[in-house]
Coordinates of C-alpha atoms and ligand atoms in Angstrom, one line a residue:
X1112 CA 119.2 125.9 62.0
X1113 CA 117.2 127.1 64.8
X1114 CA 116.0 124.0 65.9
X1115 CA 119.4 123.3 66.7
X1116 CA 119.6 126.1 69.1
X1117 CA 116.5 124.4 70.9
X1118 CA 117.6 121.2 71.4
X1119 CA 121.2 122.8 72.3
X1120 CA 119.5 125.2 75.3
X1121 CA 117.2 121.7 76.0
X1122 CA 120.6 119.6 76.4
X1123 CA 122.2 122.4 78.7
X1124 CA 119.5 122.5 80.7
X1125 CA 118.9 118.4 81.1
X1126 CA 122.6 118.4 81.9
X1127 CA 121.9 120.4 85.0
X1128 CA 119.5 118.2 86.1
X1129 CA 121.9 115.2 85.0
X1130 CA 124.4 116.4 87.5
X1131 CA 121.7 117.3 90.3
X1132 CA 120.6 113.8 90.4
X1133 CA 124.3 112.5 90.6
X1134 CA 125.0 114.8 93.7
X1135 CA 121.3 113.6 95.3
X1136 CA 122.8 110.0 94.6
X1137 CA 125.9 110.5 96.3
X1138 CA 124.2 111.4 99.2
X1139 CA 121.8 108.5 99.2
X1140 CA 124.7 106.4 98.7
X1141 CA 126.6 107.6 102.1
X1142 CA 123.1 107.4 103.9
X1143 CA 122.6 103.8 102.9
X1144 CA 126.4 102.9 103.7
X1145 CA 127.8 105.1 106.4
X1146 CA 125.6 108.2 107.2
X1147 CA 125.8 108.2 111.7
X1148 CA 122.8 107.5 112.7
X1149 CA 122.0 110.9 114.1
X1150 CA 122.4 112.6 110.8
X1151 CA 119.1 110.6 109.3
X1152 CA 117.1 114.1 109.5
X1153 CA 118.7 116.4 107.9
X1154 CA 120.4 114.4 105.1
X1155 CA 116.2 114.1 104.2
X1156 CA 115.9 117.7 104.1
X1157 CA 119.4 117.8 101.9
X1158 CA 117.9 115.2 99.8
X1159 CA 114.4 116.9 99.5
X1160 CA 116.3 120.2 98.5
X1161 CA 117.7 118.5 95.9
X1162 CA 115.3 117.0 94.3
X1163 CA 113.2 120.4 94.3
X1164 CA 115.8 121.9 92.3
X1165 CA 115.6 118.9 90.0
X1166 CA 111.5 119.6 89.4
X1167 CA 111.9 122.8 89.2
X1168 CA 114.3 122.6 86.2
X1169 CA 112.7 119.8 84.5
X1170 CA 108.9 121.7 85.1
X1171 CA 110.9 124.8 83.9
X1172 CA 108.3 126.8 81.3
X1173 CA 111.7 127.5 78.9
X1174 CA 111.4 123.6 78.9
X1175 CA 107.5 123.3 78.4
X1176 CA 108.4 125.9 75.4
X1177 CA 111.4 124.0 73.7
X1178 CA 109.7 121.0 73.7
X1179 CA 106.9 122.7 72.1
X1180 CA 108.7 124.4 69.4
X1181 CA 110.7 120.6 68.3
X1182 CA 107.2 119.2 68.1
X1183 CA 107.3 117.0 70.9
X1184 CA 103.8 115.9 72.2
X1185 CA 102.1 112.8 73.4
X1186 CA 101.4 111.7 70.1
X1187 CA 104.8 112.6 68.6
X1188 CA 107.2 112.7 71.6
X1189 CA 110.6 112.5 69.7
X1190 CA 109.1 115.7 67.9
X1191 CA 108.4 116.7 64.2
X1192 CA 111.6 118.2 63.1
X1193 CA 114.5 116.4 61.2
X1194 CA 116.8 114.9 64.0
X1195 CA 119.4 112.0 64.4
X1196 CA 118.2 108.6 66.5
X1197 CA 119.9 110.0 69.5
X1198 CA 118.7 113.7 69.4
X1199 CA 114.8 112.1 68.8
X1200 CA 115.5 109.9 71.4
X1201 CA 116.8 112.4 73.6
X1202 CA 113.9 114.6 73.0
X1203 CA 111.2 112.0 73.7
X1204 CA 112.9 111.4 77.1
X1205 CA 113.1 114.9 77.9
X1206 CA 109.5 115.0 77.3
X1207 CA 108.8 111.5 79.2
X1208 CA 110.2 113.4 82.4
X1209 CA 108.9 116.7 82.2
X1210 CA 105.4 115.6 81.2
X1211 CA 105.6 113.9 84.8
X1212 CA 106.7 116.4 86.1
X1213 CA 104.2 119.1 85.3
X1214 CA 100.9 117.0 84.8
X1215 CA 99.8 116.7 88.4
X1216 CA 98.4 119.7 90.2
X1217 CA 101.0 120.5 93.6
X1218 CA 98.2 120.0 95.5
X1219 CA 98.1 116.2 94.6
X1220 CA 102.5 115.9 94.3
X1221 CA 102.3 116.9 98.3
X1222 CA 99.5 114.8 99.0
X1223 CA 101.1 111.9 97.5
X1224 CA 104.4 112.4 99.0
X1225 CA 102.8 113.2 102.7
X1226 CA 100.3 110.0 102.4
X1227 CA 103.2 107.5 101.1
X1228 CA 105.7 108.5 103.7
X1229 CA 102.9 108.0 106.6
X1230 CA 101.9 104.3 104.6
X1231 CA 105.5 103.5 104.8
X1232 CA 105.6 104.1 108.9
X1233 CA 102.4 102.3 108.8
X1234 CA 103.1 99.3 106.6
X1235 CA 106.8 98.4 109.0
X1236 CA 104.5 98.2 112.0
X1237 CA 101.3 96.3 110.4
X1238 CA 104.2 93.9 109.0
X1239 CA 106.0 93.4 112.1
X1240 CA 102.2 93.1 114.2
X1241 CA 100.5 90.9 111.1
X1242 CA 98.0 93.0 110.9
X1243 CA 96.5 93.8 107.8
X1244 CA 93.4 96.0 109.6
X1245 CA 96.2 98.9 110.6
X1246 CA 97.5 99.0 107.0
X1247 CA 94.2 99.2 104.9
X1248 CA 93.0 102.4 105.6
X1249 CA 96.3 103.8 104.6
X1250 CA 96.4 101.4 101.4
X1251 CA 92.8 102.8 100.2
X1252 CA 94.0 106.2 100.0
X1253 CA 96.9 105.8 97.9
X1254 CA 95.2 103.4 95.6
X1255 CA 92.7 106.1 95.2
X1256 CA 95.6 108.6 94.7
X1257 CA 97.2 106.3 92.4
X1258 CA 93.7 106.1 90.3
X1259 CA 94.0 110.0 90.0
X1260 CA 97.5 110.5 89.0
X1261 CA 97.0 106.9 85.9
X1262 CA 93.9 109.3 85.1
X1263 CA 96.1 112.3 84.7
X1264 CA 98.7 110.8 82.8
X1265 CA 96.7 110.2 80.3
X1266 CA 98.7 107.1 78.5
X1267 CA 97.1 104.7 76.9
X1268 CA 93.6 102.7 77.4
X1269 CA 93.7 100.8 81.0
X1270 CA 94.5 102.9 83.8
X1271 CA 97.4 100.4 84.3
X1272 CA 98.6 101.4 81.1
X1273 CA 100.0 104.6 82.5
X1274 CA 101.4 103.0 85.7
X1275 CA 103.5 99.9 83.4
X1276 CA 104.5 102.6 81.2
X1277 CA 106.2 105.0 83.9
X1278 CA 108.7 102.1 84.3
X1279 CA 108.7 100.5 81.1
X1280 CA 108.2 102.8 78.4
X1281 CA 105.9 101.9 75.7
X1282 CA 104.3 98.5 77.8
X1283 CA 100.8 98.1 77.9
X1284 CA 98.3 95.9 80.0
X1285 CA 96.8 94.1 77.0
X1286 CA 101.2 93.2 76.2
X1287 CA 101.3 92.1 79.7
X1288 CA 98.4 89.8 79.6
X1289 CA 99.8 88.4 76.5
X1290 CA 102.5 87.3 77.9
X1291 CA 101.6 86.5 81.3
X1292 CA 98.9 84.7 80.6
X1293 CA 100.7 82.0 78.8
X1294 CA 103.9 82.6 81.2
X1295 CA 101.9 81.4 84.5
X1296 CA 100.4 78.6 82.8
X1297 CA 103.2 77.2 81.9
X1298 CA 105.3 77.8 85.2
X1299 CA 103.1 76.5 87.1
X1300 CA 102.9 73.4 85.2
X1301 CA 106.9 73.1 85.5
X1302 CA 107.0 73.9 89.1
X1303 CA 104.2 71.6 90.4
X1304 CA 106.5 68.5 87.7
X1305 CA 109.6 69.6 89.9
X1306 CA 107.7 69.4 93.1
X1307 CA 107.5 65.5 92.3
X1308 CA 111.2 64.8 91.9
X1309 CA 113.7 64.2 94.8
X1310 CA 115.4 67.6 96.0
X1311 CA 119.4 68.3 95.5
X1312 CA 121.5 68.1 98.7
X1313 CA 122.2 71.6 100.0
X1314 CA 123.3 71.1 103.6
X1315 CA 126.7 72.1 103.1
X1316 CA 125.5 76.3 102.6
X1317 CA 124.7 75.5 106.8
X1318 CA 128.4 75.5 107.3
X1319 CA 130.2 78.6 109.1
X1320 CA 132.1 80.3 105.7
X1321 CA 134.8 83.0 107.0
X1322 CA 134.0 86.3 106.5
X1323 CA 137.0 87.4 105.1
X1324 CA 136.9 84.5 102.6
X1325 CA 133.3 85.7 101.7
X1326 CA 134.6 89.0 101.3
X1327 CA 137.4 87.5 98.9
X1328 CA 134.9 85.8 96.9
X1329 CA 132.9 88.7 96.0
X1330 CA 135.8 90.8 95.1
X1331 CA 137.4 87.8 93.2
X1332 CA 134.3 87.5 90.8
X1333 CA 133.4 91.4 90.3
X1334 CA 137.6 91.4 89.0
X1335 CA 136.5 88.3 87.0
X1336 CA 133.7 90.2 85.7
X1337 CA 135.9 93.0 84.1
X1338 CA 134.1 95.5 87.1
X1339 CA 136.8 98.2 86.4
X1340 CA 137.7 99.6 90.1
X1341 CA 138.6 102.8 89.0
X1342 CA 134.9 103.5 88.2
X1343 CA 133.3 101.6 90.9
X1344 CA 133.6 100.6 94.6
X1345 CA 132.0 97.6 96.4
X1346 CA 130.3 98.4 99.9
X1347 CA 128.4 96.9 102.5
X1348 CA 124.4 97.6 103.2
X1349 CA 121.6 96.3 104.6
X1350 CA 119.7 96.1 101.1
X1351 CA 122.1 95.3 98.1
X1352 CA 122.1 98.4 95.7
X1353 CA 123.8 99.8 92.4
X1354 CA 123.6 103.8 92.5
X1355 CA 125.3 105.9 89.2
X1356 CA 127.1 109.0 90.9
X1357 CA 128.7 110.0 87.5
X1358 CA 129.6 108.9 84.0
X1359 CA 132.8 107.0 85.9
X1360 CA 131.4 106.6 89.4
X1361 CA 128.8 103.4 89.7
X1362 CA 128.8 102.0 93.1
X1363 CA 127.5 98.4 93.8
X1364 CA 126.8 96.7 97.2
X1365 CA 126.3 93.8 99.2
X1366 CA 126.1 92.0 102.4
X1367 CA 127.9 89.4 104.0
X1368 CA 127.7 87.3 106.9
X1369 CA 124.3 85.4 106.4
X1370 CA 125.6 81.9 106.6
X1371 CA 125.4 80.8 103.1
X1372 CA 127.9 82.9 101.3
X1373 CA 126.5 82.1 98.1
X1374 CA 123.5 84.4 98.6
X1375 CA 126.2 87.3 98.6
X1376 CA 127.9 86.2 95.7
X1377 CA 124.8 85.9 93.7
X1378 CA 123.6 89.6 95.0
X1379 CA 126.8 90.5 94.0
X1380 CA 127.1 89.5 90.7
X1381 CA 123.3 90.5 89.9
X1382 CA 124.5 94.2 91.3
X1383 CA 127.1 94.2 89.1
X1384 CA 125.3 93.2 86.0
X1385 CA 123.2 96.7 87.0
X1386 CA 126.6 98.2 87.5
X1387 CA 127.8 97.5 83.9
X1388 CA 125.5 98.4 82.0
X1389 CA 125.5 102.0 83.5
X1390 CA 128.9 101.8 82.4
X1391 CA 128.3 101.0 79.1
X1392 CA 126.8 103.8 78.4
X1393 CA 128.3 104.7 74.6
X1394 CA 129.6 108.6 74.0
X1395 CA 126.7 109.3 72.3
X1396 CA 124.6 110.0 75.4
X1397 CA 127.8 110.1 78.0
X1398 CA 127.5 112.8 80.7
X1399 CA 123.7 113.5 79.4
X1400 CA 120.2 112.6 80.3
X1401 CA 119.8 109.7 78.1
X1402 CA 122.8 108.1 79.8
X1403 CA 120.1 105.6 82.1
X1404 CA 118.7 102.3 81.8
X1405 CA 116.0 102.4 79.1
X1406 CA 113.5 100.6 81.1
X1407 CA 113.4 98.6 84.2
X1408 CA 112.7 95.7 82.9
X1409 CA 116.0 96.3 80.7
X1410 CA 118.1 96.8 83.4
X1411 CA 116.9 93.8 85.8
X1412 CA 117.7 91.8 82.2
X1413 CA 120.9 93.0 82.8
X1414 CA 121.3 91.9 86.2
X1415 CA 119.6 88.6 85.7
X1416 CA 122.1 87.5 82.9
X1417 CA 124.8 88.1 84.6
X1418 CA 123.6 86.0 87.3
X1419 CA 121.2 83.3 86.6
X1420 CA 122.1 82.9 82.8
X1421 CA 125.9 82.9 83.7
X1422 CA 126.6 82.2 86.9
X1423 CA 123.8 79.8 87.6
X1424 CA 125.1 77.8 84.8
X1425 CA 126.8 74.6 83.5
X1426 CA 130.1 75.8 82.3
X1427 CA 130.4 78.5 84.8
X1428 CA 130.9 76.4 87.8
X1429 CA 132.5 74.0 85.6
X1430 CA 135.7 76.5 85.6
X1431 CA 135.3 77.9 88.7
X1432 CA 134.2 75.2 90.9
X1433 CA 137.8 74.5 91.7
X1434 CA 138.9 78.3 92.9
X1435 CA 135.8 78.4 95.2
X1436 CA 136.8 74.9 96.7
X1437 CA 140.5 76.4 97.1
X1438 CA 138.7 78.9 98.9
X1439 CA 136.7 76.7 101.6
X1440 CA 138.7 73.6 101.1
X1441 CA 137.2 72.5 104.6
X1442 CA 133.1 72.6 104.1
X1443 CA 133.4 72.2 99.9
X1444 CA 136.7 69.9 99.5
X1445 CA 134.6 66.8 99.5
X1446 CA 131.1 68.3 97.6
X1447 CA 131.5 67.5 94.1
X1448 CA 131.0 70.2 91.3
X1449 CA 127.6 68.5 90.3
X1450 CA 126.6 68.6 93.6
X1451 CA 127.1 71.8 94.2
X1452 CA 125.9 73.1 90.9
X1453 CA 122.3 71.3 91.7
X1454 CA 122.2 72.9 95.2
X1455 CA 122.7 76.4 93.9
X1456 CA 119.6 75.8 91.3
X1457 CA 116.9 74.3 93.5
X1458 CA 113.6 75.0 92.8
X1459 CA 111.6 75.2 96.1
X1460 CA 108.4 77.0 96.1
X1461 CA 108.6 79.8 99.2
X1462 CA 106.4 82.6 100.6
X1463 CA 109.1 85.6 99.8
X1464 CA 109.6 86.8 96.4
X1465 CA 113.1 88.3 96.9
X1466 CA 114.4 84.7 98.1
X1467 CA 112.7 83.3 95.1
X1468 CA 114.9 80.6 92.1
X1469 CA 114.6 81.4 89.1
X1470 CA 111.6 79.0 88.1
X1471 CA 109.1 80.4 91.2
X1472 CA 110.0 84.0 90.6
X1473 CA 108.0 85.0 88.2
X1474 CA 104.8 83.8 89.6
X1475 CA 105.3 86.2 92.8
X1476 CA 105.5 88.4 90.2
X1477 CA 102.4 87.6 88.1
X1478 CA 100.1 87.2 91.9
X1479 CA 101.1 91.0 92.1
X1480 CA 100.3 92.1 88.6
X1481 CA 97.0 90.2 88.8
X1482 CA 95.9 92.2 92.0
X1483 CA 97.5 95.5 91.0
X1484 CA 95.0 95.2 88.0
X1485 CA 91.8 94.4 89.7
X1486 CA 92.7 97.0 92.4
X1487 CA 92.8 99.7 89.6
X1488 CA 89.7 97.9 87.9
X1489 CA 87.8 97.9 90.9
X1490 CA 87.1 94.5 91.0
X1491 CA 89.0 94.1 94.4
X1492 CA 88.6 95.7 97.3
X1493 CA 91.7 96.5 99.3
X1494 CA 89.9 94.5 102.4
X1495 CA 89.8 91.1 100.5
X1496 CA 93.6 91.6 99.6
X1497 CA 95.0 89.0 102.2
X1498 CA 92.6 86.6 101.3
X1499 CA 93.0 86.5 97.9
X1500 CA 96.4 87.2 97.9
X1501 CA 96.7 83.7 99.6
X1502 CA 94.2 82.0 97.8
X1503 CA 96.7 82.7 94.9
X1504 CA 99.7 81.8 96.3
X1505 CA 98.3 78.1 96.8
X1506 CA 97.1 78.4 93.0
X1507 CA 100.2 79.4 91.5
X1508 CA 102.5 78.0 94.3
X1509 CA 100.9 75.1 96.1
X1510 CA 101.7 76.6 99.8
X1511 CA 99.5 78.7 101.6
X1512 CA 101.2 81.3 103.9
X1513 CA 100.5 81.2 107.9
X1514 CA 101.1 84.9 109.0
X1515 CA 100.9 88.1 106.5
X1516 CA 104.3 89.5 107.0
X1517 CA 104.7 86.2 104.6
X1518 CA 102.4 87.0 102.5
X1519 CA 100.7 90.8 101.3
X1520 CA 102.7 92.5 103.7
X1521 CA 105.8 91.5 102.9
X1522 CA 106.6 94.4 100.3
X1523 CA 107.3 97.7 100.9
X1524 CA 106.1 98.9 96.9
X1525 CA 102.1 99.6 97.9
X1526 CA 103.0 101.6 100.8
X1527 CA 105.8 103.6 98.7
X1528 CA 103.1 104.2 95.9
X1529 CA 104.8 101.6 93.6
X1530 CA 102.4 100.3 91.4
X1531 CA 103.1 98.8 87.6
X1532 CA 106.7 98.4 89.4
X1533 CA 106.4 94.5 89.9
X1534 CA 106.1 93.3 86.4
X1535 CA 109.3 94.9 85.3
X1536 CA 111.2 92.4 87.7
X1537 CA 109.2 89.4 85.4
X1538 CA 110.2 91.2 82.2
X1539 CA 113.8 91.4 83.4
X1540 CA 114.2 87.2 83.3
X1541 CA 112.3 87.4 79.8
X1542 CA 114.2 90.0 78.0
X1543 CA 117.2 88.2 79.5
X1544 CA 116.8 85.1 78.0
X1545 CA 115.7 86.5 74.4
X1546 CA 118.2 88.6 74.3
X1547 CA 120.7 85.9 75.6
X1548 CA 119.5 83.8 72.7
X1549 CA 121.0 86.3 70.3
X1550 CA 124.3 86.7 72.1
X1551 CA 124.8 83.1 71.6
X1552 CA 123.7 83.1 68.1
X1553 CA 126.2 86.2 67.2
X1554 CA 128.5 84.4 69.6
X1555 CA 129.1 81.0 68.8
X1556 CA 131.6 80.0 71.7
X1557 CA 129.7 82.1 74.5
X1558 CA 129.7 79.3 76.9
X1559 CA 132.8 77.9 76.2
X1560 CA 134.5 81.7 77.2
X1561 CA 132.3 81.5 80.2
X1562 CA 133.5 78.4 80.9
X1563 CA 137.5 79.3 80.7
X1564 CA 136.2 82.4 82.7
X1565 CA 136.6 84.6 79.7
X1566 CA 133.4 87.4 80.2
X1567 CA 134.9 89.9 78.0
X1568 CA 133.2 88.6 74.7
X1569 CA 129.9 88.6 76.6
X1570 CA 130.6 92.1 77.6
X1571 CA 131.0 93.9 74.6
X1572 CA 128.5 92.2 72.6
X1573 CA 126.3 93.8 75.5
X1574 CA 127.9 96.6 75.5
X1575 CA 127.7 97.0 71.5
X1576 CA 123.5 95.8 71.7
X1577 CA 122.3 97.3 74.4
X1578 CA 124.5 99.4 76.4
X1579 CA 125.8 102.3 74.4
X1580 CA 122.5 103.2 73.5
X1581 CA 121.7 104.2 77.0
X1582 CA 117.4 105.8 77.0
X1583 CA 118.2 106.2 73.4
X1584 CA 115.8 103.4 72.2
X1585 CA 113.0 101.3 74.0
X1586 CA 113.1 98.0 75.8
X1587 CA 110.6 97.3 72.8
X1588 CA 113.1 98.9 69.9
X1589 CA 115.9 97.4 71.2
X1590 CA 114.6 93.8 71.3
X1591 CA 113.0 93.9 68.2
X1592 CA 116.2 95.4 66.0
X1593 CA 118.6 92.9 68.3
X1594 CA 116.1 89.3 68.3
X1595 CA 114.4 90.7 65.1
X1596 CA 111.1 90.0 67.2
X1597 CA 108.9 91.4 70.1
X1598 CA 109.1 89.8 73.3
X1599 CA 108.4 86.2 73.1
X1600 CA 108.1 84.4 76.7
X1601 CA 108.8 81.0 75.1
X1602 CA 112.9 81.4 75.2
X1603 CA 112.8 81.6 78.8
X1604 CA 110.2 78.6 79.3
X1605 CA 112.1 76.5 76.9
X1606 CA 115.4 77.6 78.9
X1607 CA 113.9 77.1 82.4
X1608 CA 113.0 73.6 81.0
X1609 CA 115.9 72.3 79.6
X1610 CA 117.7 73.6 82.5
X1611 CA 115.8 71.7 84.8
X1612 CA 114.9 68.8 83.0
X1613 CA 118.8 68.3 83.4
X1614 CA 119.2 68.8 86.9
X1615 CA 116.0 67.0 88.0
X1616 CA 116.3 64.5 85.8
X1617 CA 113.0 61.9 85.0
X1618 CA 110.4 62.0 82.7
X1619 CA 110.3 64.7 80.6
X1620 CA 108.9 68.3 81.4
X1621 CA 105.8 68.8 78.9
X1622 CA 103.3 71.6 78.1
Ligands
MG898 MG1 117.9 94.2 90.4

């Protein structure tokens, strides 16, 4: 069959650009971990060489014409000839990536690239000086830019529609409204109830906690985990990261030394949820271009199970309270288990969305989404961005921040070009707890394995669900064929309630 043939030369091809991308990640791997200083420069023109290579095979014209001949177009991406689930989804992937590719004019791919790398310099030094004045001009144009290349994509109704959809596949604005919408209300009802109730005792993270035992910690629950050490390494770097270098080679790391050791453990164990699922990728799509998180939001779901849904949890500390103690018998010997399992769950509205609980999160979220929107509306101007930006935070937050690097400049994403990124982080805590739902439904004695430290079970169901699948299916497909619904935002409200209603105790938390 010669349609055959086509997808045949189309999977060659992809598979060159599958290893590319692993040798580019390598690189950005050593430069993040242990690249010398001096060698900053030229590991960016490696890296830019690289990726060149990459565009150039995936803007190839042989591709433009294979894609064409299986029928693959905007309106039919996973084509028009008879194919299995994996070769359709592998086609409408392949046609994801190259449409990107080859839909904006060079002109505008350098201008981006040149403007976003000056707002990046610019946005370090208007955080560090608080001064909002220095970054706007630089802001404006890539908004405008950004406007140009949503126009040129040519997805969807809402320009935002083609900037959600570059990270989440398939997501609309009008989806994301109908979930946020509801979402915000109803966190911000629960966080302003827990504002009223007295605070759990968390002095004890104050304490000095040994490196080395912090280091033993980490490596102690990623062995617990079933992260298998002959596909994987834990390293140190200034950002926590998980980076794929091959089918067998998925790297995670941390950082240690802040005083609370349970901010690494928590990084640690979020990494290595991303870590496993690029692990679990099934043979169907090993070694190939659909071997990669199917969405964003998908992947942070991943993440966030592992460590808010598990290791945030009840039983979890319930069986491994008593190792950690062993561990720091001199600062947690005398802290009972409820104690500490309150401390690592408190809900305390703060300026910075990456130190965010679980309850708070989602609103930094949400304040970004609702900007990002008007911005590409044009019903804000990038000027009035502090201002409102603040006014929000006291809406959705009740604190109003005193210096910008607290507020709108604390994010590197708008100078980066990163817009329709933020909501994906939002989505990852609601696909989590949907999909956790049917884990514990098809998995009766889920917590009671989590508490006797047994992950396995938890594992492969997620492995059999989610993982194997790899790009194969959307974060949309998947849900729907696993919870037999779309996404619903009530699972995680009714989880963030019943959670907390515990821990803070009192009258009930309504709405
Ligand atoms: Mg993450």
């Amino acid at each position: 069959m010669q349609h055959e043939d086509w997808l045949n030369e189309l999977k060659e091809r992809g598979r060159e650009i599958y290893l590319l991308e692993h040798t580019a990640a390598l690189l950005g791997w050593d430069q993040e971990t242990c690249l010398p200083e001096k060698a900053v420069e030229e590991r960016s023109e490696q890296l830019a060489l690289l990726e060149g290579l990459a565009h150039e095979k995936l803007a190839h014209p042989r591709v433009t014409e294979l894609l064409e001949k299986l029928g693959a177009t905007l309106e039919t991406p996973k084509g028009t000839v008879p194919l299995t689930d994996v070769d359709a989804g592998y086609v409408r992937h392949f046609f994801r990536r190259h449409r990107r590719e080859v839909c904006f004019p060079e002109d505008l791919v350098r201008e981006f690239a040149r403007r976003t790398s000056i707002a990046q310099s610019v946005w370090a030094r208007a955080r560090k000086s608080n001064d909002f004045a220095l970054f706007a001009p630089e802001l404006k144009k890539i908004v405008a830019l950004i406007k140009e290349r949503a126009r040129l994509l040519k997805v969807g109704t809402h320009p935002y529609d083609a900037l959600i959809d570059t990270y989440e596949p398939g997501m609309t604005k009008a989806e994301l409204d109908r979930i946020f919408i509801p979402l915000k209300k109803e966190l911000t009802a629960l966080v302003a109830q827990i504002k009223t109730r007295p605070q759990p005792q968390t002095d004890f993270f104050n304490a000095e906690y040994p490196l080395e035992d912090q280091r033993k910690l980490g490596n102690l629950i990623l062995a617990r985990l079933g992260y298998p050490q002959d596909r994987g390494r834990l390293d140190v770097s200034a950002h926590p990261f998980t980076t794929t270098l091959g089918a067998d080679d998925v790297r995670i790391t941390t950082r240690y030394g802040e005083p609370n050791p349970f901010n690494s453990f928590f990084s640690t164990v979020h990494e290595a949820g991303h870590g496993l699922y690029e692990l679990g990728f099934g043979d169907a799509v090993r070694g190939n271009l659909l071997a990669d998180g199917t969405s964003l939001g998908i992947h942070e779901s991943q993440s966030r199970s592992w460590e808010n849904l598990i290791a945030r949890s009840r039983p979890f500390w319930h069986g491994f309270y008593g190792e950690v103690q062993k561990l720091f018998p001199g600062i947690l010997g005398e802290v009972p288990e409820e104690t500490f399992y309150q401390a690592i769950n408190r809900v305390s509205p703060s300026f910075i969305r990456v130190d965010a609980d679980e309850v708070t999160y989602s609103l930094h979220v949400i304040l970004r989404y609702e900007l990002e929107t008007a911005l590409m509306e044009g019903t804000l101007e990038v000027e009035d961005l502090p201002r409102v930006w603040d006014d929000k935070m006291e809406q959705f937050l009740g604190i109003r921040p005193d210096k910008l690097s607290l507020g709108v400049l604390q994010d590197v994403h708008w100078s980066a070009g990163l817009f329709g990124y933020f909501p994906t982080y939002a989505l990852g805590n609601l696909y989590g707890a949907q999909l956790f739902r049917a884990a514990r439904r098809d998995l009766p004695g889920l917590m009671d394995d989590v508490e006797a430290g047994r992950f396995a079970p938890f594992l492969d169901w997620l492995r059999r669900s989610i993982h194997q699948y790899g790009s194969t299916y959307t974060a949309g497909e998947l849900l729907q064929s696993i919870t037999g619904e779309p996404l619903n935002p009530g699972y995680f409200t009714s989880y963030l309630k019943e959670k907390y209603q515990d821990i803070y105790g009192g009258e009930s938390f309504g709405g």
